[in-house]
Amino acid sequence: VRLAVLWEDLLSAIPELKDGGLSVLDAGGGAGRVPELLAQAGNRVLLADPSREMLARAERAVVESRPPAVGSVTTVRAALQDLGEELADERFDVVCCHAVLEWLADPQGALGHLAGFLGPKGRLSLMFYNRDAALLKRALGGDLAPALGEDVLSGRGWGEGATPLAEGAVREWLGGVGLGVRSKAGVRILHDHVPEDLRRPERIGELLEAETWLRDREPFSSLGQHTHLVCERSGA
């Protein structure tokens, strides 16, 4: 569900990706599912990740992809914070950073790094764990302390070291590096709250249809497990 909704929203916000020919940096792209889809559409993707294992999996996925990749995926082993040393003055039409910021000690500083790789009319596709959704999920599970303002989210329920981020804070950080939000979507709005029957393979299509429909409609778009923002330079 996460991948399908993210991909639908990415193509809706940046329709030029469907036509191919764009240069894309995927920072922290892991096993490379999004880069694979981008390459199938004919785009040129540079996938950066600190994990040698993940990069190897991504390279295999692209070689074996069906339909075959029309574009290309190249890989570089580097953490987001170290990309400046690897890429020097290289700039991209699109920069993707999906489910990475919440794992970093300095997510605000990381946004500054990402902004530096955007071309003059470049777009940033940014997806992060949503703090408000984490609060809601915790409260529905019976733990009301976070909803009462106690800062106990860090590292709990999201994997060791991950901290869900507040959208308002992320928007402030983006403004600080000269980026404005072009579109917003919630990803996995319903998935964690519906009966398990709706998550079965034979019914997942129903759930996916609802998730896709609600992704950019408030108040639902603010309650996705992930928030997906597509950004551009202010005034672009």
CSV table of C-alpha atoms in Angstrom, one decimal:
chain,number,residue,atom,x,y,z
A,1,VAL,CA,0.0,0.0,0.0
A,2,ARG,CA,2.8,2.4,0.9
A,3,LEU,CA,4.6,2.0,-2.4
A,4,ALA,CA,1.4,2.1,-4.5
A,5,VAL,CA,0.1,5.3,-3.0
A,6,LEU,CA,3.5,7.0,-3.0
A,7,TRP,CA,4.0,6.1,-6.7
A,8,GLU,CA,0.5,7.3,-7.6
A,9,ASP,CA,1.1,10.6,-5.8
A,10,LEU,CA,4.6,11.1,-7.2
A,11,LEU,CA,3.4,10.7,-10.8
A,12,SER,CA,0.4,13.0,-10.1
A,13,ALA,CA,2.6,15.7,-8.6
A,14,ILE,CA,5.4,15.4,-11.2
A,15,PRO,CA,3.7,14.0,-14.3
A,16,GLU,CA,6.9,14.6,-16.4
A,17,LEU,CA,8.3,11.5,-14.8
A,18,LYS,CA,5.9,9.4,-16.9
A,19,ASP,CA,7.6,10.6,-20.1
A,20,GLY,CA,11.1,9.8,-18.9
A,21,GLY,CA,14.3,11.6,-19.5
A,22,LEU,CA,14.6,13.2,-16.1
A,23,SER,CA,17.6,13.0,-13.9
A,24,VAL,CA,16.7,11.7,-10.4
A,25,LEU,CA,18.6,11.3,-7.2
A,26,ASP,CA,17.2,8.8,-4.7
A,27,ALA,CA,18.9,9.5,-1.3
A,28,GLY,CA,18.6,6.5,0.9
A,29,GLY,CA,16.6,4.5,-1.6
A,30,GLY,CA,17.3,1.1,0.0
A,31,ALA,CA,16.4,-1.9,-2.1
A,32,GLY,CA,15.5,0.3,-5.0
A,33,ARG,CA,11.8,-0.3,-5.7
A,34,VAL,CA,11.1,3.4,-6.5
A,35,PRO,CA,14.3,3.8,-8.7
A,36,GLU,CA,13.2,0.6,-10.5
A,37,LEU,CA,9.8,2.1,-11.4
A,38,LEU,CA,11.4,5.4,-12.3
A,39,ALA,CA,13.9,3.6,-14.7
A,40,GLN,CA,11.0,1.6,-16.2
A,41,ALA,CA,9.5,5.0,-17.2
A,42,GLY,CA,12.7,6.0,-18.9
A,43,ASN,CA,14.4,8.2,-16.3
A,44,ARG,CA,18.0,8.3,-15.2
A,45,VAL,CA,18.3,7.5,-11.5
A,46,LEU,CA,21.3,7.7,-9.1
A,47,LEU,CA,20.5,5.6,-6.0
A,48,ALA,CA,22.5,6.4,-2.9
A,49,ASP,CA,22.4,4.3,0.2
A,50,PRO,CA,25.0,3.4,2.9
A,51,SER,CA,24.1,-0.3,2.8
A,52,ARG,CA,26.1,-2.4,0.4
A,53,GLU,CA,23.5,-5.2,0.7
A,54,MET,CA,20.6,-2.9,-0.2
A,55,LEU,CA,22.5,-1.5,-3.2
A,56,ALA,CA,23.2,-5.1,-4.4
A,57,ARG,CA,19.5,-5.9,-4.1
A,58,ALA,CA,18.6,-2.8,-6.0
A,59,GLU,CA,21.0,-3.6,-8.8
A,60,ARG,CA,19.5,-7.1,-9.1
A,61,ALA,CA,16.0,-5.8,-9.1
A,62,VAL,CA,16.7,-3.4,-12.0
A,63,VAL,CA,18.4,-6.1,-14.1
A,64,GLU,CA,15.4,-8.5,-13.5
A,65,SER,CA,12.7,-5.8,-13.7
A,66,ARG,CA,9.5,-6.5,-15.7
A,67,PRO,CA,8.9,-4.6,-17.8
A,68,PRO,CA,12.5,-4.0,-18.5
A,69,ALA,CA,14.0,-0.6,-17.5
A,70,VAL,CA,14.1,1.8,-20.4
A,71,GLY,CA,16.2,4.3,-18.4
A,72,SER,CA,19.0,3.5,-16.0
A,73,VAL,CA,19.9,3.1,-12.4
A,74,THR,CA,23.4,3.6,-11.1
A,75,THR,CA,24.4,3.3,-7.5
A,76,VAL,CA,26.7,4.9,-5.0
A,77,ARG,CA,27.4,3.7,-1.5
A,78,ALA,CA,27.0,6.8,0.7
A,79,ALA,CA,24.9,8.2,3.5
A,80,LEU,CA,22.8,11.2,2.7
A,81,GLN,CA,25.1,13.4,4.8
A,82,ASP,CA,28.1,12.4,2.8
A,83,LEU,CA,26.6,12.9,-0.7
A,84,GLY,CA,28.3,16.3,-1.2
A,85,GLU,CA,31.7,14.6,-1.3
A,86,GLU,CA,30.4,12.0,-3.8
A,87,LEU,CA,28.5,14.2,-6.2
A,88,ALA,CA,30.3,17.5,-6.0
A,89,ASP,CA,28.4,20.0,-8.2
A,90,GLU,CA,25.9,17.6,-9.7
A,91,ARG,CA,22.3,18.7,-9.9
A,92,PHE,CA,19.1,16.8,-10.5
A,93,ASP,CA,15.6,17.4,-11.9
A,94,VAL,CA,14.1,15.4,-9.0
A,95,VAL,CA,15.5,14.4,-5.6
A,96,CYS,CA,13.7,11.7,-3.7
A,97,CYS,CA,14.1,11.1,0.0
A,98,HIS,CA,11.6,8.6,1.4
A,99,ALA,CA,11.4,7.4,5.0
A,100,VAL,CA,15.0,8.6,5.7
A,101,LEU,CA,14.8,11.9,7.7
A,102,GLU,CA,13.2,10.2,10.8
A,103,TRP,CA,16.3,8.0,11.2
A,104,LEU,CA,18.8,10.9,11.2
A,105,ALA,CA,20.2,12.7,14.2
A,106,ASP,CA,19.9,16.0,12.3
A,107,PRO,CA,17.0,15.9,9.9
A,108,GLN,CA,16.9,19.7,9.5
A,109,GLY,CA,20.5,19.7,8.3
A,110,ALA,CA,19.8,16.8,5.9
A,111,LEU,CA,17.2,18.9,4.2
A,112,GLY,CA,19.8,21.5,3.5
A,113,HIS,CA,22.0,18.8,1.8
A,114,LEU,CA,19.1,17.7,-0.3
A,115,ALA,CA,18.2,21.2,-1.4
A,116,GLY,CA,21.7,21.7,-2.7
A,117,PHE,CA,21.2,18.9,-5.3
A,118,LEU,CA,18.2,20.4,-6.9
A,119,GLY,CA,18.5,22.0,-10.3
A,120,PRO,CA,16.9,25.5,-10.8
A,121,LYS,CA,13.5,24.0,-11.5
A,122,GLY,CA,14.0,20.8,-9.5
A,123,ARG,CA,11.5,19.1,-7.3
A,124,LEU,CA,12.0,17.3,-4.0
A,125,SER,CA,9.9,14.3,-3.2
A,126,LEU,CA,10.0,14.0,0.6
A,127,MET,CA,8.2,11.3,2.7
A,128,PHE,CA,8.6,10.9,6.4
A,129,TYR,CA,6.9,9.2,9.4
A,130,ASN,CA,4.1,11.5,10.6
A,131,ARG,CA,4.1,12.4,14.3
A,132,ASP,CA,0.4,13.1,14.4
A,133,ALA,CA,-0.4,9.6,13.0
A,134,ALA,CA,1.9,8.1,15.6
A,135,LEU,CA,0.1,9.9,18.3
A,136,LEU,CA,-3.3,8.7,17.0
A,137,LYS,CA,-2.1,5.1,16.7
A,138,ARG,CA,-0.7,5.2,20.2
A,139,ALA,CA,-3.9,6.6,21.6
A,140,LEU,CA,-6.1,4.1,19.8
A,141,GLY,CA,-4.0,1.4,21.3
A,142,GLY,CA,-4.7,2.7,24.8
A,143,ASP,CA,-1.5,4.8,25.5
A,144,LEU,CA,-2.8,8.3,25.9
A,145,ALA,CA,0.3,9.9,27.3
A,146,PRO,CA,1.7,11.1,23.9
A,147,ALA,CA,-1.7,12.7,23.1
A,148,LEU,CA,-1.4,14.6,26.4
A,149,GLY,CA,1.9,16.1,25.2
A,150,GLU,CA,4.4,13.9,26.8
A,151,ASP,CA,7.4,13.5,24.4
A,152,VAL,CA,7.8,9.8,24.5
A,153,LEU,CA,7.6,8.9,20.8
A,154,SER,CA,11.3,8.7,20.0
A,155,GLY,CA,12.3,5.1,19.2
A,156,ARG,CA,9.0,3.6,20.3
A,157,GLY,CA,6.8,1.7,17.9
A,158,TRP,CA,8.7,2.8,14.8
A,159,GLY,CA,11.9,0.8,15.0
A,160,GLU,CA,15.0,1.6,17.0
A,161,GLY,CA,16.3,5.1,16.5
A,162,ALA,CA,13.4,6.4,14.3
A,163,THR,CA,11.5,9.5,15.5
A,164,PRO,CA,8.2,10.6,13.7
A,165,LEU,CA,8.3,14.2,12.6
A,166,ALA,CA,5.8,17.0,12.9
A,167,GLU,CA,4.7,18.4,9.6
A,168,GLY,CA,4.8,21.9,10.8
A,169,ALA,CA,8.5,21.6,11.8
A,170,VAL,CA,9.4,20.0,8.5
A,171,ARG,CA,7.7,22.9,6.6
A,172,GLU,CA,9.7,25.4,8.6
A,173,TRP,CA,12.9,23.6,7.8
A,174,LEU,CA,12.0,23.5,4.1
A,175,GLY,CA,11.3,27.3,4.2
A,176,GLY,CA,14.7,27.8,5.7
A,177,VAL,CA,16.4,26.3,2.7
A,178,GLY,CA,14.2,28.1,0.2
A,179,LEU,CA,11.8,25.4,-0.6
A,180,GLY,CA,8.0,25.6,-0.7
A,181,VAL,CA,5.5,22.8,-0.6
A,182,ARG,CA,3.8,22.1,-4.0
A,183,SER,CA,1.6,19.2,-2.9
A,184,LYS,CA,0.8,17.1,0.1
A,185,ALA,CA,-0.5,13.5,0.6
A,186,GLY,CA,-1.0,11.1,3.4
A,187,VAL,CA,0.3,7.6,2.8
A,188,ARG,CA,-1.2,4.6,4.7
A,189,ILE,CA,-4.1,6.6,6.2
A,190,LEU,CA,-6.4,3.6,6.9
A,191,HIS,CA,-4.2,0.6,6.8
A,192,ASP,CA,-3.3,0.4,10.5
A,193,HIS,CA,-6.8,1.0,11.7
A,194,VAL,CA,-9.1,-1.1,9.6
A,195,PRO,CA,-10.1,-4.8,10.4
A,196,GLU,CA,-7.5,-7.3,9.4
A,197,ASP,CA,-9.9,-8.8,6.9
A,198,LEU,CA,-9.5,-5.7,4.7
A,199,ARG,CA,-5.7,-6.3,4.6
A,200,ARG,CA,-6.1,-9.8,3.1
A,201,PRO,CA,-4.7,-10.2,-0.4
A,202,GLU,CA,-8.2,-10.7,-1.9
A,203,ARG,CA,-9.4,-7.4,-0.5
A,204,ILE,CA,-6.3,-5.2,-0.5
A,205,GLY,CA,-7.5,-3.7,-3.8
A,206,GLU,CA,-10.5,-2.1,-2.0
A,207,LEU,CA,-8.2,-0.7,0.7
A,208,LEU,CA,-5.8,0.6,-1.9
A,209,GLU,CA,-8.6,2.4,-3.8
A,210,ALA,CA,-9.7,4.1,-0.6
A,211,GLU,CA,-6.2,5.0,0.4
A,212,THR,CA,-5.5,6.5,-3.0
A,213,TRP,CA,-8.8,8.5,-3.0
A,214,LEU,CA,-8.2,10.0,0.5
A,215,ARG,CA,-4.5,10.7,0.2
A,216,ASP,CA,-4.9,14.4,-0.7
A,217,ARG,CA,-8.1,15.2,1.0
A,218,GLU,CA,-8.1,16.8,4.4
A,219,PRO,CA,-8.4,15.9,7.2
A,220,PHE,CA,-7.3,12.5,6.0
A,221,SER,CA,-4.1,13.6,4.3
A,222,SER,CA,-2.8,14.8,7.7
A,223,LEU,CA,-3.3,11.4,9.3
A,224,GLY,CA,-1.3,9.1,7.1
A,225,GLN,CA,1.4,7.0,8.7
A,226,HIS,CA,3.7,8.9,6.3
A,227,THR,CA,3.4,12.4,4.9
A,228,HIS,CA,4.5,12.9,1.3
A,229,LEU,CA,5.4,16.5,0.3
A,230,VAL,CA,6.6,17.5,-3.2
A,231,CYS,CA,8.5,20.7,-2.9
A,232,GLU,CA,10.1,23.2,-5.2
A,233,ARG,CA,12.2,26.4,-4.9
A,234,SER,CA,10.1,29.3,-3.5
A,235,GLY,CA,9.0,31.4,-6.4
A,236,ALA,CA,9.8,28.7,-9.0
